[in-house]
CSV table of C-alpha atoms in Angstrom, one decimal:
chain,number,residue,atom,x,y,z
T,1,UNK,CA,-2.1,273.1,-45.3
T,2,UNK,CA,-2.9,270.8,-47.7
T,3,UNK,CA,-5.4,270.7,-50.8
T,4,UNK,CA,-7.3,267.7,-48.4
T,5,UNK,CA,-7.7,269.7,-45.5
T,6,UNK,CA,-10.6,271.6,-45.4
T,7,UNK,CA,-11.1,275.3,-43.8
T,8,UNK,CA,-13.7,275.9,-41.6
T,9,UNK,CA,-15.1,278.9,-42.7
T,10,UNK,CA,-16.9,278.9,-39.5
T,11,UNK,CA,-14.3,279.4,-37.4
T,12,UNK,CA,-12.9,281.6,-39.2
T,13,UNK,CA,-16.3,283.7,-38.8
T,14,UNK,CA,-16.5,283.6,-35.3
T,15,UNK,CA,-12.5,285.0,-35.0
T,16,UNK,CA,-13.5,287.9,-37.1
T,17,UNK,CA,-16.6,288.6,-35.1
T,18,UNK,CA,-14.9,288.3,-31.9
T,19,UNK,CA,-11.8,290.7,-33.0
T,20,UNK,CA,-15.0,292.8,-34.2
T,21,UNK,CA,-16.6,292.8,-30.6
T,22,UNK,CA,-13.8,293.2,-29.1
T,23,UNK,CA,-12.4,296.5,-31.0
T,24,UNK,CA,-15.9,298.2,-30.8
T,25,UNK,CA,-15.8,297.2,-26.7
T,26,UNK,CA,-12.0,299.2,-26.5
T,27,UNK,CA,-13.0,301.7,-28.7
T,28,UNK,CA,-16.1,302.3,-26.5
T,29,UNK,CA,-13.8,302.2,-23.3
T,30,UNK,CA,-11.6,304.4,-24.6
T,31,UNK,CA,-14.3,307.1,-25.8
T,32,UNK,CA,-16.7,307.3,-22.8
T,33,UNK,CA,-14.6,309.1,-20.5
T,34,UNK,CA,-13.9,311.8,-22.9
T,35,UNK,CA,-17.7,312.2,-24.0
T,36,UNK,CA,-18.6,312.2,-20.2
T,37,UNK,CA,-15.8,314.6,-19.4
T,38,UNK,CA,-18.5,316.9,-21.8
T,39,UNK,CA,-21.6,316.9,-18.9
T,40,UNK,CA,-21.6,319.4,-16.6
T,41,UNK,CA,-20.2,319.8,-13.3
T,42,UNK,CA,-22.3,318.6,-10.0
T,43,UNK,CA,-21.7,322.6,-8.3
T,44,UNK,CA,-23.0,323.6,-12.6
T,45,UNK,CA,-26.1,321.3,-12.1
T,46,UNK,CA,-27.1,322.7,-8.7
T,47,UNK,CA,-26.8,326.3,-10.1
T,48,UNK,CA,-29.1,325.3,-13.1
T,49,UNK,CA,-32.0,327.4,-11.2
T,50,UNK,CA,-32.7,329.2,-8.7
T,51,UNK,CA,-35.8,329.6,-6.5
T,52,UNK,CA,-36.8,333.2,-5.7
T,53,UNK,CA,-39.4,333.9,-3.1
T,54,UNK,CA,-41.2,337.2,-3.8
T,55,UNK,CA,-43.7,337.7,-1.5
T,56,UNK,CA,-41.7,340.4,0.1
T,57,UNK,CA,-41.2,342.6,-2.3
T,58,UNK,CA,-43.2,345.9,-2.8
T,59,UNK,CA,-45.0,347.5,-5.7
T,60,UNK,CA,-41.5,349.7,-7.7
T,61,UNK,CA,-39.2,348.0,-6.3
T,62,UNK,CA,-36.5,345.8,-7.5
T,63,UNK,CA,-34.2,342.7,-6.2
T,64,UNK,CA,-31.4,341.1,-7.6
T,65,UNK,CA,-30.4,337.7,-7.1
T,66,UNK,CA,-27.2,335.5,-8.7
T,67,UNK,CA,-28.2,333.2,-11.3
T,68,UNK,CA,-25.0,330.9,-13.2
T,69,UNK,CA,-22.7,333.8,-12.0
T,70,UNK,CA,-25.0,336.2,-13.7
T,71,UNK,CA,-27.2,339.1,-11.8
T,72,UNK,CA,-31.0,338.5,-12.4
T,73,UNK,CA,-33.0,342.1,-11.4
T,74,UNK,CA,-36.3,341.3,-10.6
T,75,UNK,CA,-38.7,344.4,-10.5
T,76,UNK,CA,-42.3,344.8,-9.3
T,77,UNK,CA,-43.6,347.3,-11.7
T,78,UNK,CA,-45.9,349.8,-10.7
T,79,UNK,CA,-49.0,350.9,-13.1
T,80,UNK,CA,-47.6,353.8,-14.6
T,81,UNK,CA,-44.4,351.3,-15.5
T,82,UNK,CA,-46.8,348.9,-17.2
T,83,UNK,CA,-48.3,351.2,-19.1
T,84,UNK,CA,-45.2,353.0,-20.2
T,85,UNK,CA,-44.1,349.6,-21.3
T,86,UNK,CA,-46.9,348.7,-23.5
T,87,UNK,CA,-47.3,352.6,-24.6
T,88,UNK,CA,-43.9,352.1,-27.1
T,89,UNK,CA,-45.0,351.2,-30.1
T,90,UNK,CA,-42.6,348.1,-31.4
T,91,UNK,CA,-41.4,349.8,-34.7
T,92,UNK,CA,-39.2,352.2,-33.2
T,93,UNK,CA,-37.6,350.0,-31.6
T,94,UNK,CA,-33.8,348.5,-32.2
T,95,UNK,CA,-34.2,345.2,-30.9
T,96,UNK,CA,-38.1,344.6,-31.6
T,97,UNK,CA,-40.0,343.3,-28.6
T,98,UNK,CA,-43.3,344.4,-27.0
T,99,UNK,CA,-43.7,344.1,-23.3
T,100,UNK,CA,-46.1,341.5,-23.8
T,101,UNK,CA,-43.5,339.0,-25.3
T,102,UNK,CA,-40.9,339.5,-22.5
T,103,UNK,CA,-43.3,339.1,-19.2
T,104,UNK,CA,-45.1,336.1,-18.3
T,105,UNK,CA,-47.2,338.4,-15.4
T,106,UNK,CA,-47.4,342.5,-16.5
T,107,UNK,CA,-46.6,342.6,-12.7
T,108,UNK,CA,-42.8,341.0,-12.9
T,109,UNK,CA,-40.2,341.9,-14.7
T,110,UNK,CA,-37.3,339.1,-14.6
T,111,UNK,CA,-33.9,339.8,-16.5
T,112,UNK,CA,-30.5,339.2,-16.4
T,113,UNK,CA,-28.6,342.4,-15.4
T,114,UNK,CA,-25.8,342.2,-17.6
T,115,UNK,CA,-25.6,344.8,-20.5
T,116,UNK,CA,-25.8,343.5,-23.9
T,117,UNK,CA,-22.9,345.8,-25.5
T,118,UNK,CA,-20.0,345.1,-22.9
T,119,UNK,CA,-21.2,342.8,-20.2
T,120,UNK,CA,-21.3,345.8,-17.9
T,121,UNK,CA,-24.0,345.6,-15.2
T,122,UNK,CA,-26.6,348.4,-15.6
T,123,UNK,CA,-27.5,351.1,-12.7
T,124,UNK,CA,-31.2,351.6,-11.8
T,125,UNK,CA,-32.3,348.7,-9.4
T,126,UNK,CA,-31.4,350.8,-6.2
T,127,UNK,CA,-34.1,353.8,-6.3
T,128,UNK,CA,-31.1,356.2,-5.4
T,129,UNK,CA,-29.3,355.0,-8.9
T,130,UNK,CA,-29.1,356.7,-12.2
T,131,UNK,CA,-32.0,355.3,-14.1
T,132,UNK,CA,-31.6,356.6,-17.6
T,133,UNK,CA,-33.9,359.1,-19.8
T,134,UNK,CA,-36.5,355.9,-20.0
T,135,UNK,CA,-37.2,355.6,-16.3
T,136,UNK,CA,-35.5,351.9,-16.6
T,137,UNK,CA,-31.8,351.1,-16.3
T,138,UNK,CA,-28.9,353.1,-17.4
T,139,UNK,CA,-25.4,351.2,-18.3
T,140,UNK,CA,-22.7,353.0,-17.0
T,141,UNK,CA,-19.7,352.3,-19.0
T,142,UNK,CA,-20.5,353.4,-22.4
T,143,UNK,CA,-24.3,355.1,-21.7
T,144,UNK,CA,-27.0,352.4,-23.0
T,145,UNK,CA,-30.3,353.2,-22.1
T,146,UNK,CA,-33.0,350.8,-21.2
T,147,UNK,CA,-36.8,351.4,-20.6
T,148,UNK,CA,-39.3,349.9,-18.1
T,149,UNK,CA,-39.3,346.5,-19.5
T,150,UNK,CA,-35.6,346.2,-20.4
T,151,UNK,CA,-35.2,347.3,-23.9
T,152,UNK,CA,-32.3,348.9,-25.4
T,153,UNK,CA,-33.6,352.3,-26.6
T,154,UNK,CA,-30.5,354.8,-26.9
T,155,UNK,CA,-26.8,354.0,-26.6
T,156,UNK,CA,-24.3,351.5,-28.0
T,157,UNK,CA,-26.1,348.0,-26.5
T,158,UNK,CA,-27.5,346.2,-29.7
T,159,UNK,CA,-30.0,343.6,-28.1
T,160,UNK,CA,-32.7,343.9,-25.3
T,161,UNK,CA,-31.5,343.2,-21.6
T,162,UNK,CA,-31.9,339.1,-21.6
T,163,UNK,CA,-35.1,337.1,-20.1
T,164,UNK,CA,-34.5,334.0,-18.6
T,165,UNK,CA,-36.2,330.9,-18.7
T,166,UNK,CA,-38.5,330.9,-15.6
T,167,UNK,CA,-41.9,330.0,-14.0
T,168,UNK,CA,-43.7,331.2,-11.5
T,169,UNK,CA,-44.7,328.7,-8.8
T,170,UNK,CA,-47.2,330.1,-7.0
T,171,UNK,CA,-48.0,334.0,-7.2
T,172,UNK,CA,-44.5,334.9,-5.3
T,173,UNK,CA,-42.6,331.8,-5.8
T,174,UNK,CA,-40.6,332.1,-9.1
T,175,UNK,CA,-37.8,329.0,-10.4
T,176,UNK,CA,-35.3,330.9,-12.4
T,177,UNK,CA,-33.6,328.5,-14.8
């Protein structure tokens, strides 16, 4: 080129921007699938919740339903049950939660039924199983006790059984999830 020929510095900006464009447009192409590869699964999704109808279930007694893979017990507490709940004072407890804070109606009692210790699933939804010394659930693999509302209170377990998300519907429709 010669010292008369000018450069067009415009030209030269538009080759720059479009090499620009262009490498944030294959970049982009090339990132997407990986980043959508992170979203769940359509058969994940549709186990996201899970609608429990409870109209059928009587006053002490418990269900359990499969949530993500996971057993959710579902228990109708009596009175007495309530009560017992709310009669622990908060302070003894390892993992501190008052009934209050793990119920949305005194009435239901929604958890996941997987021990917090091992992942073991705890006895005491069937009235002819092993309840433990609170009148609650009892872990059989390594002895975890849990009371009416699903707190640890003797044994290995170091955290309350789990609450899910969940809403109640109508008064015996819950969504789990």
């Amino acid at each position: 080129m010669s010292k008369t020929e000018k450069i067009d510095e415009n030209k030269r900006d538009f080759l720059y921007l479009a090499a620009a464009g262009m490498g944030v447009v294959g970049v982009g192409s090339a990132v997407w699938p990986l980043v959508d590869s992170m979203n769940p699964a359509a058969d994940v999704l549709a186990l996201a919740s899970t609608e429990v109808d409870l109209s059928s279930v009587e006053i002490g007694q418990s269900i359990k339903v499969v949530w993500r893979g996971k057993p959710v017990f579902i228990r109708r507490r009596t009175k007495e049950e309530i009560t017992e709940a709310n009669s622990v004072e908060v302070e003894t407890l390892r993992d501190k939660q008052s009934d209050t804070d793990r119920v949305q109606n005194p009435e239901w009692l929604i958890m996941v039924g997987v021990c917090t210790h091992l992942g073991c699933i705890p006895l005491g939804n069937k009235p002819a199983e092993v309840k433990g010394e609170y009148n609650g659930w009892f872990c059989p693999c390594h002895g975890s006790h849990y009371d009416t509302s699903g707190r640890i209170r003797k044994g290995p377990a170091p955290k309350n059984l789990e609450v899910p998300e969940y809403k109640f519907v109508t008064d015996t429709q819950v969504i789990i999830g």
